[in-house]
PDB file of C-alpha atoms and ligand atoms in Angstrom:
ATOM      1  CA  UNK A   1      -5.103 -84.679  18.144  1.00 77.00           C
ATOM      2  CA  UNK A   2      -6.928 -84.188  21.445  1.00 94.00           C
ATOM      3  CA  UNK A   3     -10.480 -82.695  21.784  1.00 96.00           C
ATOM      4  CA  UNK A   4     -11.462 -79.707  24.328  1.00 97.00           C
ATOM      5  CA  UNK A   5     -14.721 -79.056  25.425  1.00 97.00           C
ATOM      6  CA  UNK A   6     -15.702 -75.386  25.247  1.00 98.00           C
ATOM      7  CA  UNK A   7     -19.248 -73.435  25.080  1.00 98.00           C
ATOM      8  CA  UNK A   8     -20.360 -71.999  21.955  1.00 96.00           C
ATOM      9  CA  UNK A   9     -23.542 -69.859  22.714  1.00 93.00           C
ATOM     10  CA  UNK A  10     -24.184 -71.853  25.513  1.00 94.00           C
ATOM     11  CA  UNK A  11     -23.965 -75.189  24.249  1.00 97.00           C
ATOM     12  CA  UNK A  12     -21.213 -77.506  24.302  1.00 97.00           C
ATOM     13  CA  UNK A  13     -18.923 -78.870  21.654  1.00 98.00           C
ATOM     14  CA  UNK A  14     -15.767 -80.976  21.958  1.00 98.00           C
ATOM     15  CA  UNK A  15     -13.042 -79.297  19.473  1.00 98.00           C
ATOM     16  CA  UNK A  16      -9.745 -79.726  18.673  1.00 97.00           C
ATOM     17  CA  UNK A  17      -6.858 -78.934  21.124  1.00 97.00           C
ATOM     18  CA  UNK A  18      -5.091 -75.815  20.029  1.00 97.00           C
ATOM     19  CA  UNK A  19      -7.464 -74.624  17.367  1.00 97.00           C
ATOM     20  CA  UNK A  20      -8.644 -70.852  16.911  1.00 97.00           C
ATOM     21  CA  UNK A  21     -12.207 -69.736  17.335  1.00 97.00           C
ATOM     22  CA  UNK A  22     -12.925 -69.818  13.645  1.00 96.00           C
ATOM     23  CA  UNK A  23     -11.474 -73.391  12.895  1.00 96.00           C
ATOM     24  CA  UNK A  24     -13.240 -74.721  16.259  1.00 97.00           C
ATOM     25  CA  UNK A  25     -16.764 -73.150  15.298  1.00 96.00           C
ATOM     26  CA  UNK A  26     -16.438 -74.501  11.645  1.00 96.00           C
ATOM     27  CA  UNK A  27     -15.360 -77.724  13.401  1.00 97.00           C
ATOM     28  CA  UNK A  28     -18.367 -77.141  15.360  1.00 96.00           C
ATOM     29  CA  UNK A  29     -20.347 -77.273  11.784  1.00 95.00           C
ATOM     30  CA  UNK A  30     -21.116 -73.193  11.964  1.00 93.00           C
ATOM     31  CA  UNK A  31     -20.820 -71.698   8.222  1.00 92.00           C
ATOM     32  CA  UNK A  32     -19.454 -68.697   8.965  1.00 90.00           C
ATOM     33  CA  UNK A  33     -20.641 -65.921   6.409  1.00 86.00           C
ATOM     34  CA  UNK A  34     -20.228 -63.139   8.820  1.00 83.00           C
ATOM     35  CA  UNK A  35     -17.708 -62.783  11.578  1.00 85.00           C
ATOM     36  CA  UNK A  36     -14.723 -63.935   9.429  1.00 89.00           C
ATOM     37  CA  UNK A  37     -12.716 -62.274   6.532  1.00 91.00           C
ATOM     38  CA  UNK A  38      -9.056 -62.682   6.330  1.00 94.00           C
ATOM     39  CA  UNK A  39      -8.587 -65.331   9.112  1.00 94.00           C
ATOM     40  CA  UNK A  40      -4.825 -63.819   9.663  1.00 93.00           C
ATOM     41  CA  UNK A  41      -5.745 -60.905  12.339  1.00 94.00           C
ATOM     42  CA  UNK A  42      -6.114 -57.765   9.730  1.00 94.00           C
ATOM     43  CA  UNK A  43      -9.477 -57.151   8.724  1.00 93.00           C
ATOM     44  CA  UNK A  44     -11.164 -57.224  12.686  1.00 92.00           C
ATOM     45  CA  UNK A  45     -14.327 -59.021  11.204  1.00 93.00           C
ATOM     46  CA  UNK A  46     -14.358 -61.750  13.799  1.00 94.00           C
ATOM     47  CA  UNK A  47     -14.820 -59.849  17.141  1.00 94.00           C
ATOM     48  CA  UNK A  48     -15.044 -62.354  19.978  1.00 95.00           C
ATOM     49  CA  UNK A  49     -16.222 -61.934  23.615  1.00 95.00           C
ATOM     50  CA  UNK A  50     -15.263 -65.034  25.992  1.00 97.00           C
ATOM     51  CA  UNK A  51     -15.265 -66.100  29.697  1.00 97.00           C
ATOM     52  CA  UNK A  52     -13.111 -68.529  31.157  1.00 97.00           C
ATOM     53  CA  UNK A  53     -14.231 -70.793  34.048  1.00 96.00           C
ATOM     54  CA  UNK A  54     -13.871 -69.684  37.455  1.00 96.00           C
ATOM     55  CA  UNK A  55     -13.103 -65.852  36.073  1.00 96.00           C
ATOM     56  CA  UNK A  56     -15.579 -62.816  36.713  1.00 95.00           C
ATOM     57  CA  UNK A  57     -13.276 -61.231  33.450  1.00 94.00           C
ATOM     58  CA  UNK A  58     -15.286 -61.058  29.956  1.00 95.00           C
ATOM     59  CA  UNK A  59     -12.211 -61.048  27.699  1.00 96.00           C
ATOM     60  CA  UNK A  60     -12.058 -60.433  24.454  1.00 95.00           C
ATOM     61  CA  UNK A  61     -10.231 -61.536  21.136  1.00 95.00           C
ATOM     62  CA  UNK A  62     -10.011 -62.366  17.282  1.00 96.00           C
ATOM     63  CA  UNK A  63     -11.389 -65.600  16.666  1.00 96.00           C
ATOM     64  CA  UNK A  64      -8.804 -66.259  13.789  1.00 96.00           C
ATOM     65  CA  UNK A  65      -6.151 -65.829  16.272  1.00 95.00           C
ATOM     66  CA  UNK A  66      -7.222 -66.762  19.511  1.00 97.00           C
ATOM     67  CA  UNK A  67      -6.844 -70.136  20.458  1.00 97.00           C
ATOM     68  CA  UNK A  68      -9.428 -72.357  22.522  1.00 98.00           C
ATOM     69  CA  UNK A  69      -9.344 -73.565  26.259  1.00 97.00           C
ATOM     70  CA  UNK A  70     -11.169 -75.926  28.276  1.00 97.00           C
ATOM     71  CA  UNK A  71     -14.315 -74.677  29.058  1.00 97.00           C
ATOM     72  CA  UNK A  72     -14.233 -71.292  27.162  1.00 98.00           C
ATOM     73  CA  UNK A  73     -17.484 -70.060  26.876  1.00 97.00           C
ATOM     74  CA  UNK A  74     -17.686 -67.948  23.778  1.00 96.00           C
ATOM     75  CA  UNK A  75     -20.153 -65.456  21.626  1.00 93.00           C
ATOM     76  CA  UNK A  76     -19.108 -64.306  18.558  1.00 87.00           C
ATOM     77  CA  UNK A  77     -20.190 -60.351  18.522  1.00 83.00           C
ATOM     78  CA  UNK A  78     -22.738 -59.210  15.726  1.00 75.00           C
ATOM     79  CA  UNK A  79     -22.265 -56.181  13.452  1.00 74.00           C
ATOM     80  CA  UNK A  80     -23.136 -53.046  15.848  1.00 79.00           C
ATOM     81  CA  UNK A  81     -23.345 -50.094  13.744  1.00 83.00           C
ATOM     82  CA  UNK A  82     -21.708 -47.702  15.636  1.00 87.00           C
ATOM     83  CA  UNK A  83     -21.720 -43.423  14.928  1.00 84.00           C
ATOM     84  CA  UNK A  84     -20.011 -41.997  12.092  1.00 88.00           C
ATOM     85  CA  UNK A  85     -20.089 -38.676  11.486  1.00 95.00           C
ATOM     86  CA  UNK A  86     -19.681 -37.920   7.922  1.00 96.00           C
ATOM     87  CA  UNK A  87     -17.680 -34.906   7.247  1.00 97.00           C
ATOM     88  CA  UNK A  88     -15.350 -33.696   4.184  1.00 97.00           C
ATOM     89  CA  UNK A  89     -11.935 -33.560   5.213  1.00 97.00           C
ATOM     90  CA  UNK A  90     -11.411 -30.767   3.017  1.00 97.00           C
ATOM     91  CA  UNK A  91     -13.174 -28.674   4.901  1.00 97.00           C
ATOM     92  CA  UNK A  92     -11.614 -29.447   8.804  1.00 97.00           C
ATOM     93  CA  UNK A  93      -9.239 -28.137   9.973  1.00 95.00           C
ATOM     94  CA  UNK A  94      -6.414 -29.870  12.297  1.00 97.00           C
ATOM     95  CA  UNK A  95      -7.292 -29.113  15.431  1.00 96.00           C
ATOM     96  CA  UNK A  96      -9.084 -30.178  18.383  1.00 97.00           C
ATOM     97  CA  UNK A  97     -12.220 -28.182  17.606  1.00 97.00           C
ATOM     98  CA  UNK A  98     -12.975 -30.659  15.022  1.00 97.00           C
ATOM     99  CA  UNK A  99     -13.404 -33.565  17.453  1.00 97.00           C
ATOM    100  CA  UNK A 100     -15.167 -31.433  20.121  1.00 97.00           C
ATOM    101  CA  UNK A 101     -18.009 -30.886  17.123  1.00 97.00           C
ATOM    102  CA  UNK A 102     -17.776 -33.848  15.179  1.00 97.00           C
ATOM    103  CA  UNK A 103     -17.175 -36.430  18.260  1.00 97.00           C
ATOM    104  CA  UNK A 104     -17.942 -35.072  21.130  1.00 97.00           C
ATOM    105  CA  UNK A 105     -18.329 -37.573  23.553  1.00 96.00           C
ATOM    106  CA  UNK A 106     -14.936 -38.014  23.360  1.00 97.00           C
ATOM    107  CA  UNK A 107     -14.712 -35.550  26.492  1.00 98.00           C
ATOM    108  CA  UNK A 108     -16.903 -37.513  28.670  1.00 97.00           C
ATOM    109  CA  UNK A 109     -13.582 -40.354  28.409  1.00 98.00           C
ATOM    110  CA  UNK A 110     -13.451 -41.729  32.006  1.00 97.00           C
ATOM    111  CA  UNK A 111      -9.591 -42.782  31.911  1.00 97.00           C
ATOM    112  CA  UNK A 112     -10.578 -46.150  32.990  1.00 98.00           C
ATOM    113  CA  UNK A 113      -8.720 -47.600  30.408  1.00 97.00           C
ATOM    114  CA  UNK A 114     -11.166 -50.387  29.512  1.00 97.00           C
ATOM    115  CA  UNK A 115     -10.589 -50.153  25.953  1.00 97.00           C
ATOM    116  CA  UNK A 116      -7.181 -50.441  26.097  1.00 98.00           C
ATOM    117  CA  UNK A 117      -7.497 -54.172  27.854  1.00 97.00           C
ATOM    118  CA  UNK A 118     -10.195 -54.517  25.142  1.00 96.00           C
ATOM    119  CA  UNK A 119      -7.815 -54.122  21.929  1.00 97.00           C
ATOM    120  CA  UNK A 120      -7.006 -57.179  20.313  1.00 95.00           C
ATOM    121  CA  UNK A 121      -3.913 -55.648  18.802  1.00 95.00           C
ATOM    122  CA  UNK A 122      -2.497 -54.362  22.134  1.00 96.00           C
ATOM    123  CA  UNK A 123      -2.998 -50.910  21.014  1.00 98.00           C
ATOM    124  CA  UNK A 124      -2.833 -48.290  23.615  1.00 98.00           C
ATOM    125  CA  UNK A 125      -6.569 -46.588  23.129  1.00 98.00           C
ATOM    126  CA  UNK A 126      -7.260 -44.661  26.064  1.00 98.00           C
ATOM    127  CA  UNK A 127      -4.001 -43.102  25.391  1.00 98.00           C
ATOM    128  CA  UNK A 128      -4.971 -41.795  21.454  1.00 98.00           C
ATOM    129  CA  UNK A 129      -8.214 -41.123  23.191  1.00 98.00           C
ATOM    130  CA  UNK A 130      -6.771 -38.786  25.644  1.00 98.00           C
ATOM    131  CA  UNK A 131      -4.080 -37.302  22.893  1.00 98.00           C
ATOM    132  CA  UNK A 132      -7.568 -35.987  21.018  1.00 98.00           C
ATOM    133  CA  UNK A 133      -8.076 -34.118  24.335  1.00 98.00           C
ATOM    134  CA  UNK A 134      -5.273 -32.780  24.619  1.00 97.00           C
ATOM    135  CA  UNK A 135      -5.189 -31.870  20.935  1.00 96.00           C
ATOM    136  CA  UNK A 136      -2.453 -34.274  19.588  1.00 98.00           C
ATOM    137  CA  UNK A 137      -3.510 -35.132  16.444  1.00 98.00           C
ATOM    138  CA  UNK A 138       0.214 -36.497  15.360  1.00 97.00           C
ATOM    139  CA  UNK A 139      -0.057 -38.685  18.512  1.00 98.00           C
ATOM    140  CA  UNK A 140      -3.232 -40.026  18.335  1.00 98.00           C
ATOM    141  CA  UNK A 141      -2.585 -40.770  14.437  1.00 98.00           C
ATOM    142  CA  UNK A 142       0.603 -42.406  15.580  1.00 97.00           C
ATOM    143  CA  UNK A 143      -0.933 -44.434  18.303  1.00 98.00           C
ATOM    144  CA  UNK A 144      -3.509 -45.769  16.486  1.00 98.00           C
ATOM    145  CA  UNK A 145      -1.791 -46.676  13.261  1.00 97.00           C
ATOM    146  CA  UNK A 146      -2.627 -50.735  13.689  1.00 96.00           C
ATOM    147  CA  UNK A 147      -6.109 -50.026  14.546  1.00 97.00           C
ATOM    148  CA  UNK A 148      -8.155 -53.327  12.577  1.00 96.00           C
ATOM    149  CA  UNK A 149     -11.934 -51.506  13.393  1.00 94.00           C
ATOM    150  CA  UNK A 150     -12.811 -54.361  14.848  1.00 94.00           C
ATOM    151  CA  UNK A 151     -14.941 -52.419  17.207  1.00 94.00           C
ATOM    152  CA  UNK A 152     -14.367 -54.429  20.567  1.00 95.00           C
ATOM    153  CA  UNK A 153     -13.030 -50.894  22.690  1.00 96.00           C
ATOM    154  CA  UNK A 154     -16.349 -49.157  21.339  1.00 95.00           C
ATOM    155  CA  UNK A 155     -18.125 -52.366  23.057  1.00 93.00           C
ATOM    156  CA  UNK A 156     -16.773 -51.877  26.089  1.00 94.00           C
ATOM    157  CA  UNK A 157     -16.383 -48.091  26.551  1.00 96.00           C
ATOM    158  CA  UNK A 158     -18.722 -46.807  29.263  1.00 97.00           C
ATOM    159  CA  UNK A 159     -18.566 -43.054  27.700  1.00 97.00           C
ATOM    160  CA  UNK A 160     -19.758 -45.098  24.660  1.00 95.00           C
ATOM    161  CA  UNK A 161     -17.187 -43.361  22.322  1.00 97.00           C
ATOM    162  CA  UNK A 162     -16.237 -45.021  18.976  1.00 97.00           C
ATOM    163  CA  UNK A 163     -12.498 -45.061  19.531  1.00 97.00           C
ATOM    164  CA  UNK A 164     -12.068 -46.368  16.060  1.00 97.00           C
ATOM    165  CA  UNK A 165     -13.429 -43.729  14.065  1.00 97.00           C
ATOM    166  CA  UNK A 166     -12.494 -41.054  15.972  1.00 97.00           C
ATOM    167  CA  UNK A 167      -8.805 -42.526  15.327  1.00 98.00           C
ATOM    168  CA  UNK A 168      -9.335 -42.548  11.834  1.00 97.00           C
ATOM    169  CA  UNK A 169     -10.219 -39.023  11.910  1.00 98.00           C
ATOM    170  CA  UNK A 170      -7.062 -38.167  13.651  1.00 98.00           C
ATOM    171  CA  UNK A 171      -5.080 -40.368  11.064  1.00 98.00           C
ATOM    172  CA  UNK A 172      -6.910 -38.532   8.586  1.00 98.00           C
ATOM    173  CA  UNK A 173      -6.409 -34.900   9.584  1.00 98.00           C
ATOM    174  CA  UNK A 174      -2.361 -35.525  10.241  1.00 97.00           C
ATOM    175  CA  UNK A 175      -2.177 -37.359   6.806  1.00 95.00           C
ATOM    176  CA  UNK A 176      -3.492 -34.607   5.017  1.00 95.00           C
ATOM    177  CA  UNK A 177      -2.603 -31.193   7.134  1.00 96.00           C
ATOM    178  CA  UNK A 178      -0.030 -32.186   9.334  1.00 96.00           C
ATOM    179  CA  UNK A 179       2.595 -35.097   8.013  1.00 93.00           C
ATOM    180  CA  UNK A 180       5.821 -33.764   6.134  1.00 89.00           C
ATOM    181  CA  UNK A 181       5.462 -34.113   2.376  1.00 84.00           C
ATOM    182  CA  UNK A 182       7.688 -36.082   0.594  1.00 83.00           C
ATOM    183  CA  UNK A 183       9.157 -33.672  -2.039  1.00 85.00           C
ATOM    184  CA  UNK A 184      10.039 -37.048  -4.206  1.00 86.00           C
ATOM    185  CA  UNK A 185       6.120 -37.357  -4.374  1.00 87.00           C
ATOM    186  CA  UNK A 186       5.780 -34.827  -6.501  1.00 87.00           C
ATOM    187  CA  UNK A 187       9.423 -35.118  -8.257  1.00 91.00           C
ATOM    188  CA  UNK A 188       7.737 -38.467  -9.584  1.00 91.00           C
ATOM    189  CA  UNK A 189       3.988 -37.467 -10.073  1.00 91.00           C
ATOM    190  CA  UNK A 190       5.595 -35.210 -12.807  1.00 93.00           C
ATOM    191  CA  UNK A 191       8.300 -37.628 -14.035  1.00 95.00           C
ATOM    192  CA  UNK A 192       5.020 -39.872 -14.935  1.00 94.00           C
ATOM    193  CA  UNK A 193       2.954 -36.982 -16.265  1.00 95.00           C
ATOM    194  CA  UNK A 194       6.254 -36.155 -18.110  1.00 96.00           C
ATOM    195  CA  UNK A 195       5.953 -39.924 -19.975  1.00 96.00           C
ATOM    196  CA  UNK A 196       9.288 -40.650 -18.439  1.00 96.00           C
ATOM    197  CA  UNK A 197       7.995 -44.514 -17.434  1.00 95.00           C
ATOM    198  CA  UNK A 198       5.498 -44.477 -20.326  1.00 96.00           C
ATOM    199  CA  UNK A 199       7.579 -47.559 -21.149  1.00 95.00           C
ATOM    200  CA  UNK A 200       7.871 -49.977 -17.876  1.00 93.00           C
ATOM    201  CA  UNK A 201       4.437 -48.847 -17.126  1.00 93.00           C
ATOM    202  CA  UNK A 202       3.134 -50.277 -20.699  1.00 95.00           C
ATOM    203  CA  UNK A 203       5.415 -53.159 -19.892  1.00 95.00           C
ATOM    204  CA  UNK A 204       3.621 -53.699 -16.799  1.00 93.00           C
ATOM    205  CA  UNK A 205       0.251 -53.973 -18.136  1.00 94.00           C
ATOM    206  CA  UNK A 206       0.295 -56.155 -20.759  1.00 96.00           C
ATOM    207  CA  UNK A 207       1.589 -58.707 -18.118  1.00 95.00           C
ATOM    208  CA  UNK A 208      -0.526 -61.477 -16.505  1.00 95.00           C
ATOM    209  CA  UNK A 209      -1.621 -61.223 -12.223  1.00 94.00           C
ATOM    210  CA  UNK A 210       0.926 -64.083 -11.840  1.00 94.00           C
ATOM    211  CA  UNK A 211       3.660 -62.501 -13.910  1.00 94.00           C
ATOM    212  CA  UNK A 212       3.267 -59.315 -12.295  1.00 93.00           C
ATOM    213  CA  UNK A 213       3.151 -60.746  -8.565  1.00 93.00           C
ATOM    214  CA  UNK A 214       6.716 -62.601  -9.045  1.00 92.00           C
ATOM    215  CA  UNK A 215       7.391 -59.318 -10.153  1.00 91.00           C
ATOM    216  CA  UNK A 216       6.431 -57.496  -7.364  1.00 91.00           C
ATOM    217  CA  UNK A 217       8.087 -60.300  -5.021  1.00 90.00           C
ATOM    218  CA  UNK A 218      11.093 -59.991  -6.911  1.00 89.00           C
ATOM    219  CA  UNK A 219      11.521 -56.491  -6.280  1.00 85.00           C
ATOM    220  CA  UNK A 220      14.556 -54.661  -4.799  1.00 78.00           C
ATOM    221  CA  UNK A 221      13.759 -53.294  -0.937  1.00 76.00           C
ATOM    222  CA  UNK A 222      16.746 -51.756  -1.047  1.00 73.00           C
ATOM    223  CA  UNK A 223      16.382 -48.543  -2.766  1.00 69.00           C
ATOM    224  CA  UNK A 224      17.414 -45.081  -2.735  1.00 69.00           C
ATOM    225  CA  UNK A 225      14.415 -42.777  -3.202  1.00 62.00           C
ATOM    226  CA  UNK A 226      15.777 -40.150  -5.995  1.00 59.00           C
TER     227      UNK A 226
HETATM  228  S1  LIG B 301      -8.544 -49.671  18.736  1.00 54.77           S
HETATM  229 FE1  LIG B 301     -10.573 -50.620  18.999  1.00 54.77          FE
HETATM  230  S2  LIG B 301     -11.331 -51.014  16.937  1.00 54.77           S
HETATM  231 FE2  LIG B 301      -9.109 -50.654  16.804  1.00 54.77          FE
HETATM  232  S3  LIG B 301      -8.198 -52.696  16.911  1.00 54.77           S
HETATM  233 FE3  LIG B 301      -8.237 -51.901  19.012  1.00 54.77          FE
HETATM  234  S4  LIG B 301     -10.182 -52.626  19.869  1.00 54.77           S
HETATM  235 FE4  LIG B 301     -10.309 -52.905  17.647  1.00 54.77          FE
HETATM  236  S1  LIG B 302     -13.126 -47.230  27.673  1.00 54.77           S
HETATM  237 FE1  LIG B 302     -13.989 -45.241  27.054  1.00 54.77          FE
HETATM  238  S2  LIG B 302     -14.053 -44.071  28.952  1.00 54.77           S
HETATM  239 FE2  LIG B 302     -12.681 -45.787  29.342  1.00 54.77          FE
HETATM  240  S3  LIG B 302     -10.595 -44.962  28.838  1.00 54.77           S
HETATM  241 FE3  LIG B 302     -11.416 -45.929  26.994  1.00 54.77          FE
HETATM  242  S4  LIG B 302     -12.345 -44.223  25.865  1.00 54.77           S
HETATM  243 FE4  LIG B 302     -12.107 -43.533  27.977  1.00 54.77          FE
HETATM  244  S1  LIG B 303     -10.946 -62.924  10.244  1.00 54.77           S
HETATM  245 FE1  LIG B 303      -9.967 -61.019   9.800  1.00 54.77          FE
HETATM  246  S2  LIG B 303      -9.215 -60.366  11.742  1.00 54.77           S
HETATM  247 FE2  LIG B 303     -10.050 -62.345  12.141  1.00 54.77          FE
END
C-alpha cells in the first residue's frame, strides 16, 4: 500500500494511502485514549479540524471516517465543555419561552450558516436553530434527530450557541409534550403488568448474551403492532 505524507500537530508523518484519521494517527504511534469511541461515526468523540494545502478553508470531520490526503494538516479537537443548563423537563413547558430562558443566546443566531458546513453528519443546524426561533419544537426535534454531540457547530458558531444541546432540548420537549402517543404503549405496559409474557420474559433471562443476540438477530421485522 502507498504512504501519504500529512501533518499531525505540525509535524510530519508518512501514512497509509486511504486510511482514516484514527488508523493514520495510531499508525503514527498516538495511543488514542481520548478522541475515539466507536470508530464507526456514532458516538462524535473524535472531532477533527483540518486544512488542506493551498485552501484558506479550516474543514472539519470525524477522524474514524474521514480519510487522509496529501498534505492534510490536522488537530484533533480537545474536550471543550460547553453550557448546559440543567433543568427538569417536568417542569417546561413546550414552547419557545423555554429556550429564550434556558438558552438564550440562541437569538443572537447570525444565519451565517457556519454550523451547518461544520456538521459532520450533514445535518441542517442553522435550520433547527432558526425553527427554535420561530418556535418549532417538532421541527427542530425532527431536524436534529442524527445529531452525534460531537460539538464541531458549537466550535465554530460566532453567536457561540451550543447547537447540540439546545437540540436535545427540543427533542426532549416534543418527545415528551408534543409527539402522538402510541396507544399500543400502554395496551402492552399493562399486558406485562398483567403477567401475560411472564413466560417468554423468564425464558429470556435465563439465556446466555450470545443466545439472546442470535435471538434478537433472528427476529421477525415484519410485524403488525397489536
Ligand atoms: S449538530 Fe453539531 S454536535 Fe450535532 S453532529 Fe452536527 S456538528 Fe456535531
Ligand atoms: S453558526 Fe451560530 S450564528 Fe451561524 S447560523 Fe449557526 S447557530 Fe447561527
Ligand atoms: S470514534 Fe465515534 S464518531 Fe468517531
Amino acid at each position: 500500500m502507498g504512504k501519504v505524507s500529512i501533518f499531525i500537530m505540525g509535524k510530519r508523518y508518512n501514512v497509509p494511502e486511504g486510511s482514516t484519521i484514527i488508523t493514520a494517527l495510531e499508525y503514527a504511534g498516538f495511543q488514542l485514549k481520548r478522541g475515539c469511541g466507536c470508530r464507526e461515526g456514532f458516538c462524535g468523540a473524535c472531532s477533527t479540524v483540518y486544512r488542506l494545502p493551498g485552501d484558506y478553508k479550516l474543514r472539519t470531520g470525524l477522524a474514524c471516517g474521514t480519510v487522509v490526503e496529501k498534505d492534510m494538516q490536522l488537530v484533533q479537537i480537545p474536550f471543550v465543555p460547553a453550557e448546559k443548563v440543567i433543568y427538569d423537563i417536568s417542569k417546561l413547558t413546550p414552547s419557545v419561552d423555554v429556550f429564550q430562558k434556558l438558552y438564550p443566546e440562541v437569538f443572537r443566531c447570525l444565519s451565517c450558516n457556519t454550523c451547518t458546513k461544520a456538521c459532520p453528519q450533514n445535518i441542517e443546524v442553522m435550520d433547527y436553530i432558526q425553527a427554535i426561533i420561530k418556535g418549532d419544537i417538532e421541527k427542530a426535534a425532527d431536524i436534529s434527530f442524527d445529531c452525534i454531540m460531537c460539538g464541531l457547530c458549537a466550535m465554530r458558531c460566532p453567536a457561540e450557541i451550543v447547537q447540540y444541546q439546545v437540540g436535545l432540548l427540543a427533542r426532549r420537549l416534543y418527545g415528551k409534550y408534543l409527539s402522538p402517543k402510541g396507544e399500543f404503549i400502554k395496551t402492552r405496559v399493562k399486558e406485562i403488568e398483567d403477567h401475560k409474557y411472564d413466560k417468554e420474559l423468564s425464558e429470556l433471562s435465563s439465556m446466555s448474551k450470545d443466545e439472546v443476540s442470535k435471538r434478537y438477530y433472528a427476529r421477525d421485522l415484519d410485524f403488525k403492532i397489536t
